[in-house]
Every structure is written in structure tokens, then in C-alpha cells.
Coordinates of C-alpha atoms in Angstrom, one line a residue:
K22 CA -123.2 -41.3 -20.7
Q23 CA -121.3 -43.5 -18.4
W24 CA -118.3 -41.1 -18.6
Y25 CA -120.6 -38.2 -17.8
Q26 CA -122.1 -40.0 -14.7
R27 CA -118.6 -40.9 -13.5
R28 CA -117.4 -37.3 -14.0
V29 CA -120.4 -36.0 -12.0
A30 CA -119.8 -38.5 -9.2
I31 CA -116.4 -37.1 -8.4
T32 CA -117.2 -33.4 -8.4
A33 CA -117.0 -33.2 -4.6
G34 CA -113.6 -32.6 -2.9
E35 CA -113.9 -35.8 -0.8
D36 CA -114.5 -37.8 -4.0
F37 CA -111.3 -36.4 -5.5
L38 CA -109.3 -37.3 -2.3
R39 CA -110.8 -40.8 -2.2
W40 CA -109.8 -41.3 -5.9
M41 CA -106.3 -40.0 -5.3
H42 CA -105.7 -42.4 -2.4
K43 CA -106.7 -45.3 -4.5
L44 CA -104.0 -44.6 -7.0
P45 CA -101.0 -46.9 -6.8
D46 CA -97.9 -45.8 -4.8
T47 CA -95.5 -46.2 -7.7
Q48 CA -96.0 -44.9 -11.2
T49 CA -94.2 -46.1 -14.3
P50 CA -92.4 -43.5 -16.5
A51 CA -94.9 -44.3 -19.2
W52 CA -97.2 -41.7 -17.6
L53 CA -94.7 -39.1 -18.9
G54 CA -94.3 -40.7 -22.3
L55 CA -90.9 -42.3 -21.3
P56 CA -89.9 -46.0 -21.6
N57 CA -90.3 -48.1 -18.5
N58 CA -86.5 -48.5 -18.3
A59 CA -85.9 -44.8 -18.0
D60 CA -84.8 -45.2 -14.4
Q61 CA -82.3 -47.8 -15.4
V62 CA -80.8 -45.4 -18.0
I63 CA -80.5 -42.6 -15.4
L64 CA -78.9 -45.0 -12.8
Q65 CA -76.5 -46.3 -15.4
T66 CA -75.4 -42.8 -16.3
K67 CA -74.9 -41.9 -12.6
A68 CA -73.0 -45.1 -12.0
N69 CA -70.6 -44.4 -14.8
S70 CA -70.0 -40.8 -13.6
F71 CA -69.4 -42.1 -10.1
V72 CA -66.9 -44.7 -11.2
Q73 CA -65.0 -42.1 -13.3
K74 CA -64.8 -39.7 -10.4
L75 CA -63.7 -42.5 -8.0
L76 CA -60.9 -43.6 -10.3
K77 CA -59.6 -40.0 -10.4
M78 CA -59.3 -39.9 -6.6
Q79 CA -57.0 -42.9 -6.4
A80 CA -53.8 -40.7 -6.0
V81 CA -51.8 -41.8 -2.9
T82 CA -51.6 -38.6 -0.8
D83 CA -48.9 -40.0 1.5
D84 CA -46.5 -40.2 -1.5
E85 CA -47.5 -36.9 -3.0
D86 CA -44.2 -35.2 -2.0
L87 CA -42.2 -38.0 -3.6
A88 CA -43.9 -37.5 -6.9
Y89 CA -41.9 -34.4 -7.7
Q90 CA -38.6 -35.5 -6.0
D91 CA -35.5 -35.5 -8.1
F92 CA -33.2 -38.4 -7.7
D93 CA -29.4 -38.7 -7.9
F94 CA -28.5 -39.7 -11.4
S95 CA -24.8 -38.7 -11.1
V96 CA -22.0 -40.7 -12.6
E97 CA -20.5 -41.3 -9.2
S98 CA -23.8 -42.9 -8.0
Q99 CA -24.0 -45.2 -11.1
K100 CA -20.3 -46.1 -10.7
N101 CA -20.7 -47.1 -7.1
N102 CA -23.6 -49.3 -8.2
K103 CA -25.9 -47.5 -5.8
S104 CA -29.6 -47.2 -6.2
V105 CA -31.0 -43.8 -6.7
I106 CA -33.4 -44.4 -3.8
G107 CA -34.1 -47.4 -1.8
A108 CA -36.5 -49.9 -3.2
S109 CA -38.7 -49.6 -0.1
A110 CA -38.8 -45.8 -0.6
V111 CA -40.2 -46.0 -4.1
P112 CA -43.7 -44.5 -3.9
A113 CA -46.5 -47.1 -4.1
W114 CA -48.3 -45.1 -6.8
M115 CA -45.1 -45.2 -8.9
K116 CA -44.9 -49.0 -8.6
H117 CA -48.6 -49.3 -9.6
L118 CA -48.1 -46.8 -12.5
A119 CA -45.1 -48.8 -13.8
A120 CA -47.2 -51.9 -14.0
S121 CA -50.0 -50.0 -15.7
V122 CA -47.6 -48.5 -18.3
K123 CA -46.4 -52.0 -19.1
D124 CA -49.9 -53.2 -19.7
W125 CA -50.7 -50.1 -21.8
L126 CA -47.6 -50.7 -24.0
A127 CA -48.7 -54.3 -24.5
I128 CA -52.1 -53.1 -25.8
I129 CA -51.0 -50.2 -28.1
P130 CA -49.7 -51.3 -31.5
K131 CA -45.9 -50.8 -31.7
E132 CA -45.5 -50.6 -35.4
E133 CA -45.3 -47.1 -36.9
L134 CA -48.3 -46.3 -38.9
A135 CA -47.3 -46.0 -42.6
A136 CA -48.3 -42.9 -44.6
L137 CA -50.6 -43.1 -47.6
K138 CA -48.7 -42.6 -50.8
R139 CA -50.0 -39.9 -53.1
T140 CA -50.4 -40.4 -56.8
V141 CA -51.8 -38.2 -59.5
E142 CA -55.0 -40.2 -59.6
N143 CA -55.8 -40.9 -55.9
I144 CA -55.1 -37.4 -54.8
K145 CA -58.2 -36.3 -56.8
D146 CA -60.4 -38.6 -54.7
P147 CA -61.9 -36.7 -51.7
L148 CA -62.3 -40.0 -49.7
Y149 CA -58.6 -40.8 -50.2
R150 CA -57.6 -37.3 -49.0
F151 CA -59.8 -37.8 -45.9
F152 CA -58.2 -41.1 -45.0
E153 CA -54.8 -39.5 -45.5
R154 CA -55.6 -36.8 -43.0
E155 CA -56.9 -39.5 -40.5
C156 CA -53.7 -41.5 -40.9
T157 CA -51.5 -38.4 -40.3
I158 CA -53.3 -37.6 -37.1
G159 CA -53.1 -41.1 -35.9
R160 CA -49.4 -41.5 -36.8
N161 CA -48.4 -38.3 -34.9
L162 CA -50.5 -39.1 -31.9
L163 CA -49.3 -42.7 -31.8
K164 CA -45.7 -41.5 -31.8
T165 CA -46.4 -39.1 -28.9
V166 CA -48.2 -41.6 -26.8
L167 CA -45.5 -44.3 -27.2
T168 CA -42.7 -41.8 -26.5
D169 CA -44.3 -40.5 -23.4
L170 CA -45.1 -44.0 -22.0
N171 CA -41.5 -45.2 -22.6
D172 CA -40.2 -42.1 -20.9
I173 CA -42.5 -42.7 -17.9
S174 CA -41.4 -46.4 -17.8
Q175 CA -37.8 -45.3 -17.6
V176 CA -38.6 -42.7 -14.8
C177 CA -40.4 -45.4 -12.8
D178 CA -37.4 -47.7 -13.2
L179 CA -35.1 -44.8 -12.0
K180 CA -33.3 -44.8 -15.3
K181 CA -34.3 -41.3 -16.5
K182 CA -34.5 -37.9 -14.8
Q183 CA -37.9 -36.2 -14.6
T184 CA -38.7 -33.0 -16.5
N185 CA -41.6 -30.7 -16.0
Y186 CA -43.5 -32.3 -18.9
I187 CA -42.9 -35.8 -17.5
R188 CA -44.0 -34.6 -14.0
G189 CA -47.2 -33.4 -15.6
L190 CA -47.7 -36.8 -17.2
L191 CA -47.1 -38.6 -13.9
S192 CA -49.5 -36.3 -12.1
D193 CA -52.3 -37.0 -14.6
L194 CA -51.7 -40.8 -15.2
Q195 CA -51.5 -41.6 -11.5
K196 CA -55.0 -40.1 -11.1
G197 CA -56.4 -41.9 -14.1
I198 CA -56.7 -38.6 -16.2
V199 CA -55.8 -38.6 -19.9
P200 CA -53.0 -36.0 -20.4
K201 CA -54.0 -32.9 -22.4
S202 CA -51.2 -33.5 -24.9
W203 CA -53.0 -36.8 -25.9
L204 CA -56.5 -35.2 -26.3
R205 CA -56.3 -34.3 -30.0
Y206 CA -59.8 -35.5 -30.9
N207 CA -63.3 -35.3 -29.3
V208 CA -63.9 -37.9 -26.5
P209 CA -66.0 -37.8 -23.4
G210 CA -64.4 -37.3 -20.0
V211 CA -63.2 -40.9 -19.7
T212 CA -60.3 -42.2 -17.5
I213 CA -57.1 -43.4 -19.0
N214 CA -57.8 -47.2 -19.2
P215 CA -60.8 -47.0 -21.5
W216 CA -59.1 -44.3 -23.5
I217 CA -56.0 -46.5 -24.1
I218 CA -58.3 -49.4 -25.3
D219 CA -60.3 -47.1 -27.6
F220 CA -57.1 -45.4 -29.0
S221 CA -55.6 -48.8 -29.7
E222 CA -58.7 -49.9 -31.7
R223 CA -58.5 -46.6 -33.7
I224 CA -54.9 -47.3 -34.6
R225 CA -55.7 -50.8 -35.7
Q226 CA -58.5 -49.5 -38.0
L227 CA -56.0 -47.1 -39.5
Q228 CA -53.6 -49.9 -40.1
T229 CA -56.5 -51.7 -42.0
I230 CA -57.1 -48.5 -44.0
V231 CA -53.4 -48.3 -45.0
E232 CA -53.5 -52.0 -46.2
A233 CA -56.7 -51.3 -48.2
A234 CA -55.2 -48.2 -49.7
Q235 CA -52.2 -50.2 -50.9
K236 CA -54.5 -52.5 -52.8
G237 CA -56.2 -49.6 -54.7
Q238 CA -59.0 -47.1 -54.4
T239 CA -61.6 -49.7 -55.0
A240 CA -60.6 -51.7 -51.9
L241 CA -60.5 -48.5 -49.9
K242 CA -64.1 -47.6 -50.8
E243 CA -65.5 -51.1 -50.3
M244 CA -64.1 -51.5 -46.7
S245 CA -66.4 -51.2 -43.7
V246 CA -65.5 -48.2 -41.5
W247 CA -66.0 -48.0 -37.8
L248 CA -67.4 -44.5 -37.7
G249 CA -66.8 -44.0 -34.0
G250 CA -63.1 -44.8 -34.5
L251 CA -62.5 -41.9 -36.9
F252 CA -61.1 -38.7 -35.6
S253 CA -63.5 -36.6 -37.6
Q254 CA -66.9 -38.3 -38.3
E255 CA -68.5 -35.3 -39.9
A256 CA -65.7 -35.0 -42.5
Y257 CA -66.3 -38.7 -43.4
F258 CA -69.8 -38.0 -44.5
T259 CA -68.6 -34.9 -46.4
A260 CA -65.9 -36.9 -48.2
T261 CA -68.3 -39.7 -49.2
R262 CA -70.7 -37.1 -50.6
Q263 CA -68.0 -35.3 -52.5
S264 CA -66.7 -38.6 -53.9
V265 CA -70.1 -39.7 -55.2
A266 CA -70.7 -36.2 -56.7
Q267 CA -67.3 -36.4 -58.5
C268 CA -67.9 -39.9 -59.7
K269 CA -71.5 -39.3 -61.0
G270 CA -71.0 -35.7 -62.1
Y271 CA -73.8 -34.4 -59.8
S272 CA -73.8 -31.3 -57.7
L273 CA -73.6 -31.7 -54.0
E274 CA -77.0 -30.1 -53.5
E275 CA -78.7 -32.9 -55.6
L276 CA -77.5 -35.7 -53.4
K277 CA -79.5 -36.9 -50.3
L278 CA -78.4 -39.5 -47.8
Q279 CA -80.2 -42.9 -47.7
V280 CA -79.6 -45.6 -45.2
S281 CA -80.3 -49.3 -44.8
V282 CA -79.4 -51.7 -42.0
H283 CA -78.1 -55.3 -42.5
N284 CA -77.0 -58.2 -40.3
A285 CA -73.8 -58.7 -42.4
P286 CA -71.7 -56.7 -45.0
V287 CA -73.5 -56.4 -48.4
E288 CA -72.3 -55.6 -51.8
L289 CA -71.6 -51.9 -52.4
D290 CA -71.8 -49.8 -55.6
N291 CA -69.9 -46.6 -56.4
S292 CA -72.4 -44.5 -54.5
S293 CA -72.6 -46.6 -51.3
F294 CA -70.4 -47.1 -48.3
G295 CA -70.4 -49.4 -45.3
I296 CA -70.4 -48.4 -41.6
S297 CA -70.1 -50.6 -38.6
G298 CA -70.2 -50.1 -34.8
L299 CA -73.3 -47.8 -34.6
K300 CA -75.4 -48.1 -31.4
L301 CA -79.2 -47.5 -31.3
M302 CA -80.6 -46.3 -28.0
G303 CA -84.2 -47.0 -27.1
A304 CA -85.1 -48.8 -30.3
M305 CA -84.2 -51.8 -32.4
H306 CA -84.1 -52.4 -36.2
S307 CA -85.8 -55.5 -37.6
D308 CA -87.3 -56.4 -40.9
G309 CA -86.2 -53.1 -42.4
K310 CA -88.0 -51.0 -39.8
L311 CA -87.4 -49.3 -36.5
T312 CA -89.4 -50.4 -33.5
I313 CA -89.6 -49.3 -29.9
T314 CA -87.9 -51.6 -27.4
E315 CA -87.3 -51.7 -23.7
D316 CA -83.6 -52.5 -24.2
I317 CA -81.3 -49.6 -23.3
M318 CA -79.0 -50.0 -26.4
T319 CA -78.9 -52.3 -29.5
D320 CA -76.3 -52.8 -32.1
L321 CA -76.6 -51.8 -35.8
V322 CA -74.3 -54.5 -37.2
Y323 CA -73.8 -53.1 -40.7
T324 CA -75.2 -49.9 -42.0
K325 CA -75.1 -49.1 -45.7
I326 CA -75.3 -45.4 -46.6
S327 CA -75.9 -44.2 -50.1
W328 CA -75.9 -40.8 -51.7
V329 CA -78.8 -40.6 -54.2
R330 CA -80.2 -37.8 -56.3
D331 CA -83.2 -36.2 -54.8
Q332 CA -85.3 -36.9 -57.9
D333 CA -84.4 -40.6 -57.8
I334 CA -85.5 -41.2 -54.2
Q335 CA -88.6 -43.3 -53.8
I336 CA -90.2 -43.0 -50.4
S337 CA -92.5 -45.8 -49.3
G338 CA -94.3 -45.8 -46.0
K339 CA -93.6 -43.7 -42.9
Q340 CA -90.1 -42.5 -42.0
I341 CA -88.5 -41.1 -38.9
T342 CA -85.4 -38.9 -38.8
L343 CA -83.0 -39.7 -36.0
P344 CA -79.9 -37.8 -34.9
V345 CA -76.5 -39.4 -34.9
Y346 CA -74.4 -38.3 -32.0
L347 CA -70.7 -38.9 -31.3
N348 CA -71.3 -40.5 -27.9
N349 CA -73.8 -40.8 -25.1
T350 CA -73.2 -37.3 -23.9
R351 CA -75.1 -36.1 -27.0
T352 CA -73.2 -32.9 -27.2
T353 CA -71.8 -33.5 -30.7
L354 CA -74.2 -34.0 -33.6
V355 CA -72.6 -35.9 -36.5
E356 CA -75.5 -36.4 -39.0
T357 CA -79.2 -37.3 -39.2
L358 CA -80.5 -40.5 -40.8
N359 CA -83.9 -41.5 -42.1
F360 CA -85.4 -44.9 -41.2
R361 CA -88.7 -46.6 -42.0
T362 CA -91.1 -47.2 -39.2
D363 CA -94.7 -47.9 -38.3
Q364 CA -94.6 -46.5 -34.8
D365 CA -94.5 -43.1 -33.1
K366 CA -93.1 -41.7 -29.8
F367 CA -89.4 -42.0 -30.9
Y368 CA -88.7 -38.4 -30.0
E369 CA -90.6 -38.7 -26.7
R370 CA -88.4 -41.6 -25.7
G371 CA -85.1 -39.9 -26.8
V372 CA -84.2 -42.5 -29.4
A373 CA -80.9 -41.7 -31.0
I374 CA -77.9 -43.3 -32.7
L375 CA -74.4 -43.2 -31.2
C376 CA -71.1 -43.6 -33.1
T377 CA -69.4 -45.1 -30.0
A378 CA -70.4 -46.4 -26.6
L379 CA -67.3 -44.9 -25.0
S380 CA -68.4 -43.1 -21.9

């Protein structure tokens, strides 16, 4: 009755205007079903994009002509102990690039990535074959990156003549752009500095994988894998599924993916695998359930995935299916995972899982 009286009281146009003017000037995103920190997420994305574009504009235009200038590397010049060009004439961007290359070489592992040794037994394991492909990609790319950086260092020190390929590298690196010859896996449009750090961490994980493989297939299966540091995340899920199907004697269609989140590594059986480094956007995991949070991103410290036969799955309580994306661009879907929850509005808030926070 009260609602009806209030509804009748504002039927006139003036009443509507008076009601509108009494509304607060600012409205929270909750009116649209979004989290209250939605503006912060948008501003953070815009800020990252602005910084990336700003870094790409750091080329020194005054020295642009010198970037493609060939120097005198003749034997007579070297015998006379003459410098190719005067020290004061060396482009400023080249000096800066030489210092950056030195820092990058200090970050990237120098040791050559060993190849996984095949045997009659381990070659039958789909997971072993997957890691072998990962190590091959990493070893080839590491060799290319180190060779290119050493060549650039020699060019900046005036010890080596430029080629068309090196000129292309100089043009990209001085602008903070990752060279196309290095982009052999899917990454967002990042600048060179975060790419070098991310690539170094990937190589270190591959070194750990090689060490585990040398100990045996059991150690390889029990190790925790940084999913975002793999070159092909979708192939990892496929390999684990095939490995369990082969071990248990099940068909692939019978196996369904189950997930549980822990604060530390847990014991694994022959149908389970450990994943680290996942990021949860817009929610948090506590007490075995997902809950909505105002935090932009939270960490899933250790995620245990298990391939279980459909008939053996026991579902208790409400579940939500969340997408797993490669990065925050959300253009590459890797997998979907099911979590227990007592709340709703996960989809309205755009809750998702990211393999890596690289952006």
C-alpha cells in the first residue's frame, strides 16, 4: 500500500523532476552490476597503454640519420689506431642502447639450454613429449636472442659492421619494440624491458624442467609448472589429459577437469598436476570457495588440476565455470575451470583467471 501511494504521488511531471534532482551527483558502478573499483581497472588499463606508447616514442630524432650510417672498418683505419667515428659523434641513442643491452645480457641466462634425452620409455609419455617441444622452442629462441644482443653490443662499440638485419634490430630496440624475429610465442604488445624479464623467467623454468627430467618421469610430473611461462598453454592441458588417459587406460572423452586451490604445494597422484602463478581478477579464493572482492587481482598460489572420470565426479554445492585467459587482453582462451561458490554476479563483474599478468 505504501509503495502504491508513493507511485501515485510522483505521477506528475514536476514530481519526477523533483525526484531526479534529489539523486546524488555521482553514481557507483554498482548500478550497472559492476564492482565499485571498475573505474580503477579502466584507468589502470589506460595508464599501461599510455606508458607503452610513450616508451615507443623515445627514439632520438636528431640522431636518426646516424642510425643507418656505415662506419670505416678498413684495415688501414685499424692499423692507424683511429676511431671509426669520434666519441662525441656517437649517437646518444646508441650509447643508451649499449647500456641497455649490457643490462639485458646480465638478466638472460647464458648457459645453453640442454635438450631432453629420448628413451624408449619416456618418448611414450605425452607430457614428456610436450616438455621436449617446449625446451626446443626455448633453446632456439635463446640462441637467437643472445646472438642478436652480442652483435648489437659489438656494433655499439664500433667493432662490427651493420647489416640490414642488425639495422632492423637497432631500429626496433631503440624504440622499445620487441623485434619480430623474437616473437615466436603469443604475448601482448609489451615493450622490450618487460619482455626480456618475462623471457628470462621462462628460460629459468625450462632449466628446472630439464633438471627434473634428468631425475626421471616421476619428478617431471610432480613439479609445479608456471602455466604463463609455457609457450603453449593449451597443449599442456592436452598433454596432461593424454598422460592420465594412457596411465589409467581411460578414453579421453571420459576424463573431466577438476580443480582445487591451495596455499602451498600438496601431494599429487598419477592423475593430478600442480600449477602456479595464476591470477584471479575480481574475486578471491578462500576456504575452498570463490567470493567477490573489491581487489583488482588476487593470486592463486598453488592450483591442483586433476583429470577424473565423469562417473567418479561428486559435485557438492553450487559451482561456477570461469574462463582462463592467457593475459589481461582476454583474446586467447586457454581453458575453463569449475570452482565452488555461494555467490552470484561473477559473470556480471567479468571475473576471470589469467595465466600471466604481463601487459
